[in-house]
PDB file of C-alpha atoms in Angstrom:
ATOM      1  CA  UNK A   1     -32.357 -22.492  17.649  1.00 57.00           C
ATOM      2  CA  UNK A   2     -28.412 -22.885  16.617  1.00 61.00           C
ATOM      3  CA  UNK A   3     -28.699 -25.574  14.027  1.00 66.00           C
ATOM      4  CA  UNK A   4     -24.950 -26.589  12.274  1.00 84.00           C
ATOM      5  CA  UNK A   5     -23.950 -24.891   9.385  1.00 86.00           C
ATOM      6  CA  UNK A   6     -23.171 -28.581   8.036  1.00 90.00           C
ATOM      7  CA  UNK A   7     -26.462 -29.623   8.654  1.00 93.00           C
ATOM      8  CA  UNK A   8     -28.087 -26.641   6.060  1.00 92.00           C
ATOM      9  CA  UNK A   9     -25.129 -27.897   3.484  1.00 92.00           C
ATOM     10  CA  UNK A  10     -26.382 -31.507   3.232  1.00 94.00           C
ATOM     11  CA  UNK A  11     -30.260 -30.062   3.115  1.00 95.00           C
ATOM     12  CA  UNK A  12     -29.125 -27.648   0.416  1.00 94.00           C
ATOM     13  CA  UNK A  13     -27.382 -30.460  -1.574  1.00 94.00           C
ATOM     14  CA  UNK A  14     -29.719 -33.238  -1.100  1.00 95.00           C
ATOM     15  CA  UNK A  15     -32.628 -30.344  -2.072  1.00 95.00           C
ATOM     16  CA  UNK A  16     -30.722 -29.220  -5.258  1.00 92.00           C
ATOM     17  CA  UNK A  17     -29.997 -32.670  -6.442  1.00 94.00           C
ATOM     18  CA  UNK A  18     -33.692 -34.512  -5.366  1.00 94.00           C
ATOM     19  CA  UNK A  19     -31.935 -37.599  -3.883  1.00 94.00           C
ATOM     20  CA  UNK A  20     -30.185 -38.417  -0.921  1.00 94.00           C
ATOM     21  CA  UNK A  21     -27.754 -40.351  -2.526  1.00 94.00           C
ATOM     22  CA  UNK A  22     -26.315 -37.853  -5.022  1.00 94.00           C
ATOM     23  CA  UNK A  23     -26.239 -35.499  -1.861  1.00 94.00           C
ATOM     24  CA  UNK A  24     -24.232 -37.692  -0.220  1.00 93.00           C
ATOM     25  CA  UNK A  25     -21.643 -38.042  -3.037  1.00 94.00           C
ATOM     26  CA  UNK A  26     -21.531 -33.994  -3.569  1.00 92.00           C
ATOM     27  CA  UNK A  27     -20.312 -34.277   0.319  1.00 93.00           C
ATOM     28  CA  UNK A  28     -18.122 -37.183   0.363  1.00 93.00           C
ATOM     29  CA  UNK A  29     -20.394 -38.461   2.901  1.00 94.00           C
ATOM     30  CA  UNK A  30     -22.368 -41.689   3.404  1.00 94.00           C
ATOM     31  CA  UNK A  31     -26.465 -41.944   2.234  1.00 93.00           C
ATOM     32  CA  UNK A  32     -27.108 -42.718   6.174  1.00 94.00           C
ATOM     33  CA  UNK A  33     -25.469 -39.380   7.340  1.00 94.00           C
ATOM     34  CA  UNK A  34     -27.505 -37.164   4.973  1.00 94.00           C
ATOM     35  CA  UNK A  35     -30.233 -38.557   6.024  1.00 94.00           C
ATOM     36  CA  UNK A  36     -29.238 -38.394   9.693  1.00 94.00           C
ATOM     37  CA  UNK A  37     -28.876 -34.902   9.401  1.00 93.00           C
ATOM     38  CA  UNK A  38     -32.082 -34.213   7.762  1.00 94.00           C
ATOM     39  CA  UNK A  39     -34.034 -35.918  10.496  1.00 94.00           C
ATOM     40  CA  UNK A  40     -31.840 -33.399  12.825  1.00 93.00           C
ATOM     41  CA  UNK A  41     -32.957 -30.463  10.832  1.00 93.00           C
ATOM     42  CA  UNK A  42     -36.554 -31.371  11.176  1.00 93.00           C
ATOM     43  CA  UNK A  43     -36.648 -32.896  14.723  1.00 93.00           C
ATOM     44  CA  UNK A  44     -34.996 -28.961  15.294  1.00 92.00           C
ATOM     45  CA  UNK A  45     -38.101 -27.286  13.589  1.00 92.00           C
ATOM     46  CA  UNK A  46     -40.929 -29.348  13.806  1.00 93.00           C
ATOM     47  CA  UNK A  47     -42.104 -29.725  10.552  1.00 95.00           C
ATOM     48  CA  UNK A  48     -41.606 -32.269   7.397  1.00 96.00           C
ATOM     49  CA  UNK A  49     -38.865 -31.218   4.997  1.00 95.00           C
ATOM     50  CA  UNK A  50     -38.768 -33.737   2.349  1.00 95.00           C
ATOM     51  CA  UNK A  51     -41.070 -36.194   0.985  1.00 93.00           C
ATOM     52  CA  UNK A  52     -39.887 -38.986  -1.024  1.00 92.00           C
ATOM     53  CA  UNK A  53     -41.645 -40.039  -4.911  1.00 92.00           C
ATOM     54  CA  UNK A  54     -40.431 -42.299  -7.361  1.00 88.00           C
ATOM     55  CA  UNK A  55     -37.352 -40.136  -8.761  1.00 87.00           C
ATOM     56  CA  UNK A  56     -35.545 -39.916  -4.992  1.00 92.00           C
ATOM     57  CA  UNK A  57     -37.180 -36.653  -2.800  1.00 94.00           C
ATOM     58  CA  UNK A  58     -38.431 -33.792  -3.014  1.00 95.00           C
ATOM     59  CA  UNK A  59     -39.478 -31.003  -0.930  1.00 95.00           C
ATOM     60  CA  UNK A  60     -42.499 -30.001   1.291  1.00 95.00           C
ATOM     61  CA  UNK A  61     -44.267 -26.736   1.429  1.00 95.00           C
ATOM     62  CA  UNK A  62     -42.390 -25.927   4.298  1.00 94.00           C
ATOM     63  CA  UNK A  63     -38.658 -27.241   3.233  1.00 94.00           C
ATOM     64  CA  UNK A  64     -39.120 -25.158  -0.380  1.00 94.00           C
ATOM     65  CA  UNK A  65     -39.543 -21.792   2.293  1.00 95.00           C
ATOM     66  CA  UNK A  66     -36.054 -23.124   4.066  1.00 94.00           C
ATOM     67  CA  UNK A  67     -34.835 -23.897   0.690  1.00 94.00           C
ATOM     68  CA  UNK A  68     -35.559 -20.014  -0.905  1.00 93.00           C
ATOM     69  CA  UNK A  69     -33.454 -18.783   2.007  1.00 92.00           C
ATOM     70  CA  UNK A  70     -30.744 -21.364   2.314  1.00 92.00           C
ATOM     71  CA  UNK A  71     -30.121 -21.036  -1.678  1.00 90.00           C
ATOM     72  CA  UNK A  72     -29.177 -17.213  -1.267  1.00 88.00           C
ATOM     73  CA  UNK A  73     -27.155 -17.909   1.628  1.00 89.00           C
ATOM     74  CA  UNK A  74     -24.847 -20.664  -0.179  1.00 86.00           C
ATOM     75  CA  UNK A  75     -24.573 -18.035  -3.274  1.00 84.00           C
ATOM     76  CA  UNK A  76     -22.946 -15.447  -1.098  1.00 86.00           C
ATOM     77  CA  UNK A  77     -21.032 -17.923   0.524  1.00 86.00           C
ATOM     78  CA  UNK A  78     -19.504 -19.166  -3.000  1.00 80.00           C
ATOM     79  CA  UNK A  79     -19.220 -15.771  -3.963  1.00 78.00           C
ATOM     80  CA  UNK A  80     -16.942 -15.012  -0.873  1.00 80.00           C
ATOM     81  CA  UNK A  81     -14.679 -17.883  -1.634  1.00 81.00           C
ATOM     82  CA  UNK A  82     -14.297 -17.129  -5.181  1.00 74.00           C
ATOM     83  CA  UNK A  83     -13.735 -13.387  -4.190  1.00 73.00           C
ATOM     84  CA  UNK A  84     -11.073 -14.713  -1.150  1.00 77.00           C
ATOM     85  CA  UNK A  85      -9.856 -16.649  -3.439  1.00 75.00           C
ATOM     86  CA  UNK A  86      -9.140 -13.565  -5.918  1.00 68.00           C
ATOM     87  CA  UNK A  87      -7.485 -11.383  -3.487  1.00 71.00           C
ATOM     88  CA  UNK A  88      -5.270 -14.027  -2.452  1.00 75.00           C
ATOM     89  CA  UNK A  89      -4.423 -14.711  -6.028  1.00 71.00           C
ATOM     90  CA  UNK A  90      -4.127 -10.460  -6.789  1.00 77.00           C
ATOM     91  CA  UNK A  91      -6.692 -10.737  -9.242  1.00 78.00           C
ATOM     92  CA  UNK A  92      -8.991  -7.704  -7.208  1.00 80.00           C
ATOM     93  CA  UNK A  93      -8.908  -6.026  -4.533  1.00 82.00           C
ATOM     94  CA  UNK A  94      -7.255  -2.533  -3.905  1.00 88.00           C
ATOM     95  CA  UNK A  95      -3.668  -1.163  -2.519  1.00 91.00           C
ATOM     96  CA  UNK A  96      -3.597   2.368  -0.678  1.00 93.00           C
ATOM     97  CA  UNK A  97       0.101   3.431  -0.323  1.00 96.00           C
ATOM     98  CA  UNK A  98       1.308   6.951   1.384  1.00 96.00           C
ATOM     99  CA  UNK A  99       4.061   8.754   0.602  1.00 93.00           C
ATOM    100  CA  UNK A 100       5.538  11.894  -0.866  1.00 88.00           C
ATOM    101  CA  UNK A 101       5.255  13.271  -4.623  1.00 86.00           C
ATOM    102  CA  UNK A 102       9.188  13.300  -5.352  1.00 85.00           C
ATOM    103  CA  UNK A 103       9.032   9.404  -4.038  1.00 89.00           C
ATOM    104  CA  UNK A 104       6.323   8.401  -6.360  1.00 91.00           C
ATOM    105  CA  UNK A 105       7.549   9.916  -8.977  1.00 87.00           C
ATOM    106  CA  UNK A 106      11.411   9.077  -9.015  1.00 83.00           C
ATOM    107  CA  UNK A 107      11.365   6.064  -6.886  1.00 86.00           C
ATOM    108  CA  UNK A 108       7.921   4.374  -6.568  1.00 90.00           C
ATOM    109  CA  UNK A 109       6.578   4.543 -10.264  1.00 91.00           C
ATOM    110  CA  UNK A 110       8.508   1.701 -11.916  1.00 92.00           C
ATOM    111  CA  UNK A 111       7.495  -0.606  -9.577  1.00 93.00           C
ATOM    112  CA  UNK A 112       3.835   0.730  -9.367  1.00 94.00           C
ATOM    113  CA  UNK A 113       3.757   0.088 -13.556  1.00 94.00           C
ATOM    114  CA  UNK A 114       5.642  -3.293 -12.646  1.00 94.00           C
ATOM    115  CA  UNK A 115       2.613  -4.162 -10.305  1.00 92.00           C
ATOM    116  CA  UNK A 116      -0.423  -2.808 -12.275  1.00 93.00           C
ATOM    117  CA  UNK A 117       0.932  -4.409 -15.277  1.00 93.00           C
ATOM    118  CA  UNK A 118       0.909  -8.002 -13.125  1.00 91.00           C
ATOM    119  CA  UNK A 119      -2.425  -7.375 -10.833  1.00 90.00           C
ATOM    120  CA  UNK A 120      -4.678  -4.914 -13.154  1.00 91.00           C
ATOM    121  CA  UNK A 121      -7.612  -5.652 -11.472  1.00 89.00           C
ATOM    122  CA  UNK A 122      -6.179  -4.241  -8.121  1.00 90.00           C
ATOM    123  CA  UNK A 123      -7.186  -0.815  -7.511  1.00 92.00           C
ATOM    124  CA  UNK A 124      -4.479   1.491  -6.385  1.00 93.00           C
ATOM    125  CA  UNK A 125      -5.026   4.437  -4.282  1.00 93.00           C
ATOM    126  CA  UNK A 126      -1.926   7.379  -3.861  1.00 95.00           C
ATOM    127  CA  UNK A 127      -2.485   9.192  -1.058  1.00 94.00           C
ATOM    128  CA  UNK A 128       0.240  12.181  -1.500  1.00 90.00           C
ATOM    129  CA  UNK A 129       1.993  13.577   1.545  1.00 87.00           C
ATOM    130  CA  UNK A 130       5.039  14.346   4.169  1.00 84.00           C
ATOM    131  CA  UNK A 131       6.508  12.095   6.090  1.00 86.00           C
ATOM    132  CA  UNK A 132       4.093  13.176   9.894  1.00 87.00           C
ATOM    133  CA  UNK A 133       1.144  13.209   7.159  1.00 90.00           C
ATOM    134  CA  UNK A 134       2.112   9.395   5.554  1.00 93.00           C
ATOM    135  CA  UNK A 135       2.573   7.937   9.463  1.00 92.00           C
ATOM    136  CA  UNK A 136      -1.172   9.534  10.530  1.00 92.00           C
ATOM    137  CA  UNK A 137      -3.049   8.229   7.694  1.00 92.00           C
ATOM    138  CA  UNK A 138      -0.972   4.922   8.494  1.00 91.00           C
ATOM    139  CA  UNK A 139      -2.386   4.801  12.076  1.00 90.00           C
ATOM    140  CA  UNK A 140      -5.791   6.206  11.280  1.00 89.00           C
ATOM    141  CA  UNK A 141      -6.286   3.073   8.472  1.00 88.00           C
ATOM    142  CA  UNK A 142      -6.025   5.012   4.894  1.00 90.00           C
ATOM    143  CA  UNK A 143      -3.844   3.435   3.823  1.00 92.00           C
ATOM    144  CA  UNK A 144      -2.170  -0.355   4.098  1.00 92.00           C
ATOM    145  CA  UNK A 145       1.783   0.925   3.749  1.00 94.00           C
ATOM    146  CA  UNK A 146       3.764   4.417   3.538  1.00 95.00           C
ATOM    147  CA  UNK A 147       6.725   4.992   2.163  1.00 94.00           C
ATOM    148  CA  UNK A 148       9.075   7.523   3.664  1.00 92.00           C
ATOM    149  CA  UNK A 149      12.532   8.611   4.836  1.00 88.00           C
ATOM    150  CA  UNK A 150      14.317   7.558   7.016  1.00 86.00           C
ATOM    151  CA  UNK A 151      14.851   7.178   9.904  1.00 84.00           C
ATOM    152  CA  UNK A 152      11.418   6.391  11.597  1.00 87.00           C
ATOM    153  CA  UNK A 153      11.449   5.882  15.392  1.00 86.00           C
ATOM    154  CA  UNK A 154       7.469   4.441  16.434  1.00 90.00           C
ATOM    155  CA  UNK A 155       6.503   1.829  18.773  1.00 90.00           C
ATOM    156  CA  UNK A 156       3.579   1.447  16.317  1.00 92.00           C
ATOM    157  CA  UNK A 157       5.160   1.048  12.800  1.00 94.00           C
ATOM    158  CA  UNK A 158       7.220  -1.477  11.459  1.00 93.00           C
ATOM    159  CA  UNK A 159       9.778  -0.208   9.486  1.00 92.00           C
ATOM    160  CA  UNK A 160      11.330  -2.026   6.222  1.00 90.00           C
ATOM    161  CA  UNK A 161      14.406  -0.102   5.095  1.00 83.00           C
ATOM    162  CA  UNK A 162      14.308  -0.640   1.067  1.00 79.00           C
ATOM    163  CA  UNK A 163      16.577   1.922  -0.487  1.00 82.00           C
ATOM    164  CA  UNK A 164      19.688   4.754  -0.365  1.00 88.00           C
ATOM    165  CA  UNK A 165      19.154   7.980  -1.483  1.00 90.00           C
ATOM    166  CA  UNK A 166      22.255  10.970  -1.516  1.00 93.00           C
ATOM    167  CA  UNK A 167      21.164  14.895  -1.217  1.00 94.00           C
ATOM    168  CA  UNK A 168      23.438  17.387  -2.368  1.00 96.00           C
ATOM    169  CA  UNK A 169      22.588  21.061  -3.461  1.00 98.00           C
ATOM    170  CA  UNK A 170      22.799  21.894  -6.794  1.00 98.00           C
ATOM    171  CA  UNK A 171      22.915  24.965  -9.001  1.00 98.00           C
ATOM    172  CA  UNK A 172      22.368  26.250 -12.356  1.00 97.00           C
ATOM    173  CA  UNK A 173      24.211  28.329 -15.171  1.00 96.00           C
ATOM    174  CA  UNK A 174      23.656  31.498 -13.010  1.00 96.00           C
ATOM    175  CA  UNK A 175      26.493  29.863 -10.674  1.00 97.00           C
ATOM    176  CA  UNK A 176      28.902  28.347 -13.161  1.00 95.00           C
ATOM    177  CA  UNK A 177      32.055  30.322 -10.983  1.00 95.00           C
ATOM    178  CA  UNK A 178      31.010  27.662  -8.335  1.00 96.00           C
ATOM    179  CA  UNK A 179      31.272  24.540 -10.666  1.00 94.00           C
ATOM    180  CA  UNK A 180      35.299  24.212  -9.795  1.00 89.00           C
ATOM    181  CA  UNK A 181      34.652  25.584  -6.086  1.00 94.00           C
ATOM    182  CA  UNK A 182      34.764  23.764  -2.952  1.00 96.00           C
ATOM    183  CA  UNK A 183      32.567  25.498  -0.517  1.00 96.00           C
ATOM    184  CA  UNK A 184      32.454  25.557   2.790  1.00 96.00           C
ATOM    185  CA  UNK A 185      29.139  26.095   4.499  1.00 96.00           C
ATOM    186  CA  UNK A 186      29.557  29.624   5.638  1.00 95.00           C
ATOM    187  CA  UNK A 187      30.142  30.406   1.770  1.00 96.00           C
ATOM    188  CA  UNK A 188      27.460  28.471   0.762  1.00 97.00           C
ATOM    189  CA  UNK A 189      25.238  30.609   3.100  1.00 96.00           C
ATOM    190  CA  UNK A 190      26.289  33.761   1.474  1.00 96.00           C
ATOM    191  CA  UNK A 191      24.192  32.639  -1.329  1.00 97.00           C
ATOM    192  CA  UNK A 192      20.031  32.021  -1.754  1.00 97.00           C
ATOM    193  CA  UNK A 193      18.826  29.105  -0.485  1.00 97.00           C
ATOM    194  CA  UNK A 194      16.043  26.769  -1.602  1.00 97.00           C
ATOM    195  CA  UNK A 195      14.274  24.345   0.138  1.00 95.00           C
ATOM    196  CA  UNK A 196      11.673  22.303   0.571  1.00 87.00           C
ATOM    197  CA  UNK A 197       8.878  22.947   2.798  1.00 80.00           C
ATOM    198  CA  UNK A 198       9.791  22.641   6.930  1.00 70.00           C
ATOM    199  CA  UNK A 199       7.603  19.496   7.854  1.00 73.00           C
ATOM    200  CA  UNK A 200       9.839  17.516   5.002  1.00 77.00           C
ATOM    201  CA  UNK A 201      12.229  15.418   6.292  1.00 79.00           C
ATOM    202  CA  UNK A 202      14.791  16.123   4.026  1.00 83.00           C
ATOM    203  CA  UNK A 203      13.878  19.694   5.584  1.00 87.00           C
ATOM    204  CA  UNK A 204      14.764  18.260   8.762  1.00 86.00           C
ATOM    205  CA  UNK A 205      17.988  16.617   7.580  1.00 88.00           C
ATOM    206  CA  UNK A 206      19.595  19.583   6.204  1.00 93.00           C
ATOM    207  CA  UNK A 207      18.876  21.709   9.238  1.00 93.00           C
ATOM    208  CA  UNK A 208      20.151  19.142  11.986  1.00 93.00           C
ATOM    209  CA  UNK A 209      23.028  18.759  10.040  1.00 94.00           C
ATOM    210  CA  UNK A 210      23.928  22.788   9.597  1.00 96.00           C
ATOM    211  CA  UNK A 211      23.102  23.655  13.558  1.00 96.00           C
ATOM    212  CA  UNK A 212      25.803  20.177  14.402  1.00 95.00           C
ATOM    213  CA  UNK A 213      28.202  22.967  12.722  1.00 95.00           C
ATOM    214  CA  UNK A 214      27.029  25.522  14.340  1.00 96.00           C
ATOM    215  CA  UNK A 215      24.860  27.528  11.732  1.00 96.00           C
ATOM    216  CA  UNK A 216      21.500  28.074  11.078  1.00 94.00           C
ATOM    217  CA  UNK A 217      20.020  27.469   7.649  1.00 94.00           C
ATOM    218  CA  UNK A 218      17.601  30.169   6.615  1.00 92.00           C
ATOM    219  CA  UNK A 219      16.321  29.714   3.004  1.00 94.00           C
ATOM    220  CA  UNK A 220      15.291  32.605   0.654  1.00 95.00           C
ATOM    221  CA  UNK A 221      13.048  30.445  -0.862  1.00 95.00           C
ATOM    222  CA  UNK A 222      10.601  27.683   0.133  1.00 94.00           C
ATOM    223  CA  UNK A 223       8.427  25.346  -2.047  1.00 92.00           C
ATOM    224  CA  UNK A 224       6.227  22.441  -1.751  1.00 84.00           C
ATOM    225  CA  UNK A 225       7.551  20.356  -4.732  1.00 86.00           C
ATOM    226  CA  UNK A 226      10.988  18.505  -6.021  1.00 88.00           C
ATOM    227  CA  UNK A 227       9.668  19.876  -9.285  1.00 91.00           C
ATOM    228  CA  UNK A 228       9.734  23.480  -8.090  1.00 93.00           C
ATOM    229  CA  UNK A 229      13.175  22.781  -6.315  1.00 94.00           C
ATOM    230  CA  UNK A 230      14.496  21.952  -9.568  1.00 95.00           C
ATOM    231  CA  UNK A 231      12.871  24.360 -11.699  1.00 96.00           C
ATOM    232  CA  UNK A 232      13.728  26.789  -9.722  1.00 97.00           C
ATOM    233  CA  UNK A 233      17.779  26.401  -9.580  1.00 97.00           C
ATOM    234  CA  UNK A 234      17.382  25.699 -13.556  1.00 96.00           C
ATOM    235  CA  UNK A 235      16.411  29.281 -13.623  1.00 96.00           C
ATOM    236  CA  UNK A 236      18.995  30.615 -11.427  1.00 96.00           C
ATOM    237  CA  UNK A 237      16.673  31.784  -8.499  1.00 97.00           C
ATOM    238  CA  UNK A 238      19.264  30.117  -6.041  1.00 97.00           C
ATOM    239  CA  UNK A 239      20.754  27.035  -4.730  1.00 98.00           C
ATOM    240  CA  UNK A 240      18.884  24.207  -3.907  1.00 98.00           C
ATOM    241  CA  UNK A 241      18.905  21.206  -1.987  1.00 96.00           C
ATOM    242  CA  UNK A 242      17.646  18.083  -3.609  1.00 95.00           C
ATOM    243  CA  UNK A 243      18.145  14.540  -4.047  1.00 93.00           C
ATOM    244  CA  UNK A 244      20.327  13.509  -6.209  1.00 93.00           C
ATOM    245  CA  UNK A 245      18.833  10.519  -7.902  1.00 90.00           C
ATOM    246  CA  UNK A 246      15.693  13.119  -8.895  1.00 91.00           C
ATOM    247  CA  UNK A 247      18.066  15.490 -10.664  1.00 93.00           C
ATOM    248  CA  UNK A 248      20.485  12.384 -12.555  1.00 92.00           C
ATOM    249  CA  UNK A 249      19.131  13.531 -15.905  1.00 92.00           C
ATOM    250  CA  UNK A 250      19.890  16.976 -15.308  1.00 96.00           C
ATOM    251  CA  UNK A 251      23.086  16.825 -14.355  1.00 96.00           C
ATOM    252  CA  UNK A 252      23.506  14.447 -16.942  1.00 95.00           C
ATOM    253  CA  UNK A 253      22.808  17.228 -19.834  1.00 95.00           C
ATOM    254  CA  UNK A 254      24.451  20.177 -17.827  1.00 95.00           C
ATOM    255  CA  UNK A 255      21.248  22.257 -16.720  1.00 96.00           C
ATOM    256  CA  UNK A 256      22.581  21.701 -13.076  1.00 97.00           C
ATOM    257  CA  UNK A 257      25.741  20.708 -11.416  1.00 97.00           C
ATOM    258  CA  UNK A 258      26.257  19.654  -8.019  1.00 97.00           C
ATOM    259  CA  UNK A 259      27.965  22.075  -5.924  1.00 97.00           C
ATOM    260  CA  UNK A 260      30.704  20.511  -3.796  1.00 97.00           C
ATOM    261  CA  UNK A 261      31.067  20.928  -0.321  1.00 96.00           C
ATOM    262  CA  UNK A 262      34.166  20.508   2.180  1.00 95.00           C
ATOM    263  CA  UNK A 263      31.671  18.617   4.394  1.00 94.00           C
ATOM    264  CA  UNK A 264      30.178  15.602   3.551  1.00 93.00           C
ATOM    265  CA  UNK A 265      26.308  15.315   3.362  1.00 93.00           C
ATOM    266  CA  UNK A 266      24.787  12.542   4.786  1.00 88.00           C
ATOM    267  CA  UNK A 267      22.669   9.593   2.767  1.00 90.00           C
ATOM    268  CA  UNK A 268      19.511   8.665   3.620  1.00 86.00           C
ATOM    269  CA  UNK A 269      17.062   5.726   3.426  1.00 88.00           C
ATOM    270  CA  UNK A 270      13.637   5.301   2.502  1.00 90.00           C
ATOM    271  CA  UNK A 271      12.055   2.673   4.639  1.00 91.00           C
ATOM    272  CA  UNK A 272       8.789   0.959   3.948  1.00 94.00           C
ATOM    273  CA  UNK A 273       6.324   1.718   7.264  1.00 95.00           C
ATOM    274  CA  UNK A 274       3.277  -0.968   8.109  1.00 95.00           C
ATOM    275  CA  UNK A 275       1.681  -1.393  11.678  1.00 92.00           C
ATOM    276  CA  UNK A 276       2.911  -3.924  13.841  1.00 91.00           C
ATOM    277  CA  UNK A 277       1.343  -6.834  14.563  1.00 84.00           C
ATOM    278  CA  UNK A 278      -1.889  -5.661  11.937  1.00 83.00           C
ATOM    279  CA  UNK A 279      -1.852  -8.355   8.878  1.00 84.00           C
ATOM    280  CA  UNK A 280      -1.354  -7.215   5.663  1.00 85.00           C
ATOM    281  CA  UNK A 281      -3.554  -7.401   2.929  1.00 85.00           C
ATOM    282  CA  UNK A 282      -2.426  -9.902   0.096  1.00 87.00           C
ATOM    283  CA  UNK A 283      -1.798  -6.875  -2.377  1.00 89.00           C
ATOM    284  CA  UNK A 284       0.546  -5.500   0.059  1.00 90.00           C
ATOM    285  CA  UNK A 285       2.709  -8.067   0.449  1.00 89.00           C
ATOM    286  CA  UNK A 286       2.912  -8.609  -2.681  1.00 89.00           C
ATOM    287  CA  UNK A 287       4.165  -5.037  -3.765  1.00 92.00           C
ATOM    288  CA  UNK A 288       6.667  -5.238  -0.605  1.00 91.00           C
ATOM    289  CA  UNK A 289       7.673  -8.305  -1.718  1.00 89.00           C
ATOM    290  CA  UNK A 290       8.500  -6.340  -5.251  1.00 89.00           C
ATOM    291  CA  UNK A 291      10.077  -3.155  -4.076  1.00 86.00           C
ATOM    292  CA  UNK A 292      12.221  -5.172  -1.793  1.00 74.00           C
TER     293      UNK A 292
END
């Protein structure tokens, strides 16, 4: 037995309302059709749904057991709606970005305030990690976007470049003979090194471009964090290579300087990475929409 969805709506209607006629006008339909389709539904299961009395109809034995059932049913089918309708509108729902702790921090949290302040019902879910580690939980579903540096090569991914971002290294009081230098990289190498850890890219940057010179970049110290990067040439422990936008206010106030190279250094972009051809949820087109 396949009845038609449509058919259970005008049963539903004309059971709620006790007459055929206010059933019909709930479903912009004509009085013969609802009670066309009523005859359908019980030619289909053999049994008497309806009855009519004085005040229109009402329903048998049997139709109130077809009734309980098809009651619940159009609840969670007006529930759905009003919660499709929700997530279309970004009043629920949940966004699961990927992407590293310097970007969320220096790059990603304005806009993530901008958004939660818009959409606070939406849920948002940081999943913190490198660039390899933002792309896997992309593929494996954890989350609906990543963003990363650039550049991204993957048949997979579709790839929305947002943003410029300039490295440099910079140093701290400990160095000040180097503030009016010009270095070249062999006398930048006579000095520690800090970087960040070797699955970055920005790890990957800084050692394709040293080897294109011909020399290999072997750091005295290696951390997991912009913070520590930071921190850690504040304190004169060495000479590290950061972005520049994440160290603006401390150049600005003189803890670091940027140490000045006769090469140049490179920018880089951070691109926005989605599956192709999978649909995006409405929350994440709607923060893509606001980074962009």
């Amino acid at each position: 037995m396949n009845n038609n969805f449509e058919l259970y709506k005008v049963f539903y209607w004309a059971a709620k309302t006790g007459s055929l006629t206010q059933a019909a006008k709930a479903l912009y339909i004509t009085q013969p059709s609802v009670s066309h389709a009523i005859k359908q539904l019980e030619e289909s299961f053999g049994v008497t749904l309806f009855y009519r009395n004085s005040k229109g109809v009402a329903l048998t034995q049997e139709g109130a057991v077809l009734y309980s059932y098809i009651e619940q049913s159009h609840i969670l089918i007006t529930l759905a709606e009003e919660k499709m309708a929700a997530l279309k509108n970004l009043d629920s729902g949940e966004l699961r970005i990927g992407g590293s702790d310097s970007l969320f921090k220096h790059y990603l949290l304005p806009y993530l305030e901008h958004f939660h302040e818009n959409h606070p019902g939406i849920k948002l879910h940081l999943n913190h990690g490198t660039t390899p580690e933002t792309i896997t939980f992309l593929k494996e579903g954890k989350i609906d976007l990543g963003v990363v540096r650039m550049p991204i090569v993957d048949s997979q991914l579709e790839v929305r470049e947002s943003f410029q971002l300039q490295d440099c290294f910079v140093a701290g009081a400990r160095y000040a003979e180097l503030k009016e230098t010009v270095l070249s990289l062999e006398m930048l190498l006579q000095h520690p090194i800090i970087l960040f850890s070797r699955n970055s890219r920005a790890r990957m940057t800084i050692t394709e471009l040293f080897q294109s010179y011909g020399y290999s970049i072997k750091p005295e110290i290696e951390v997991g964090s912009v913070d520590l990067l930071i921190e850690f040439a504040r304190r004169g422990l060495g000479i590290s290579y950061v972005t520049r936008e994440f160290v603006s206010k401390e150049l600005e106030e003189g803890s670091l300087f940027e140490i000045q190279l006769n090469v140049p250094l490179p920018p880089s972009h951070v691109g926005i990475l989605t599956m192709r051809n999978m649909p995006l949820s409405s929350a994440a087109s709607g923060f893509i929409g606001l980074v962009r």
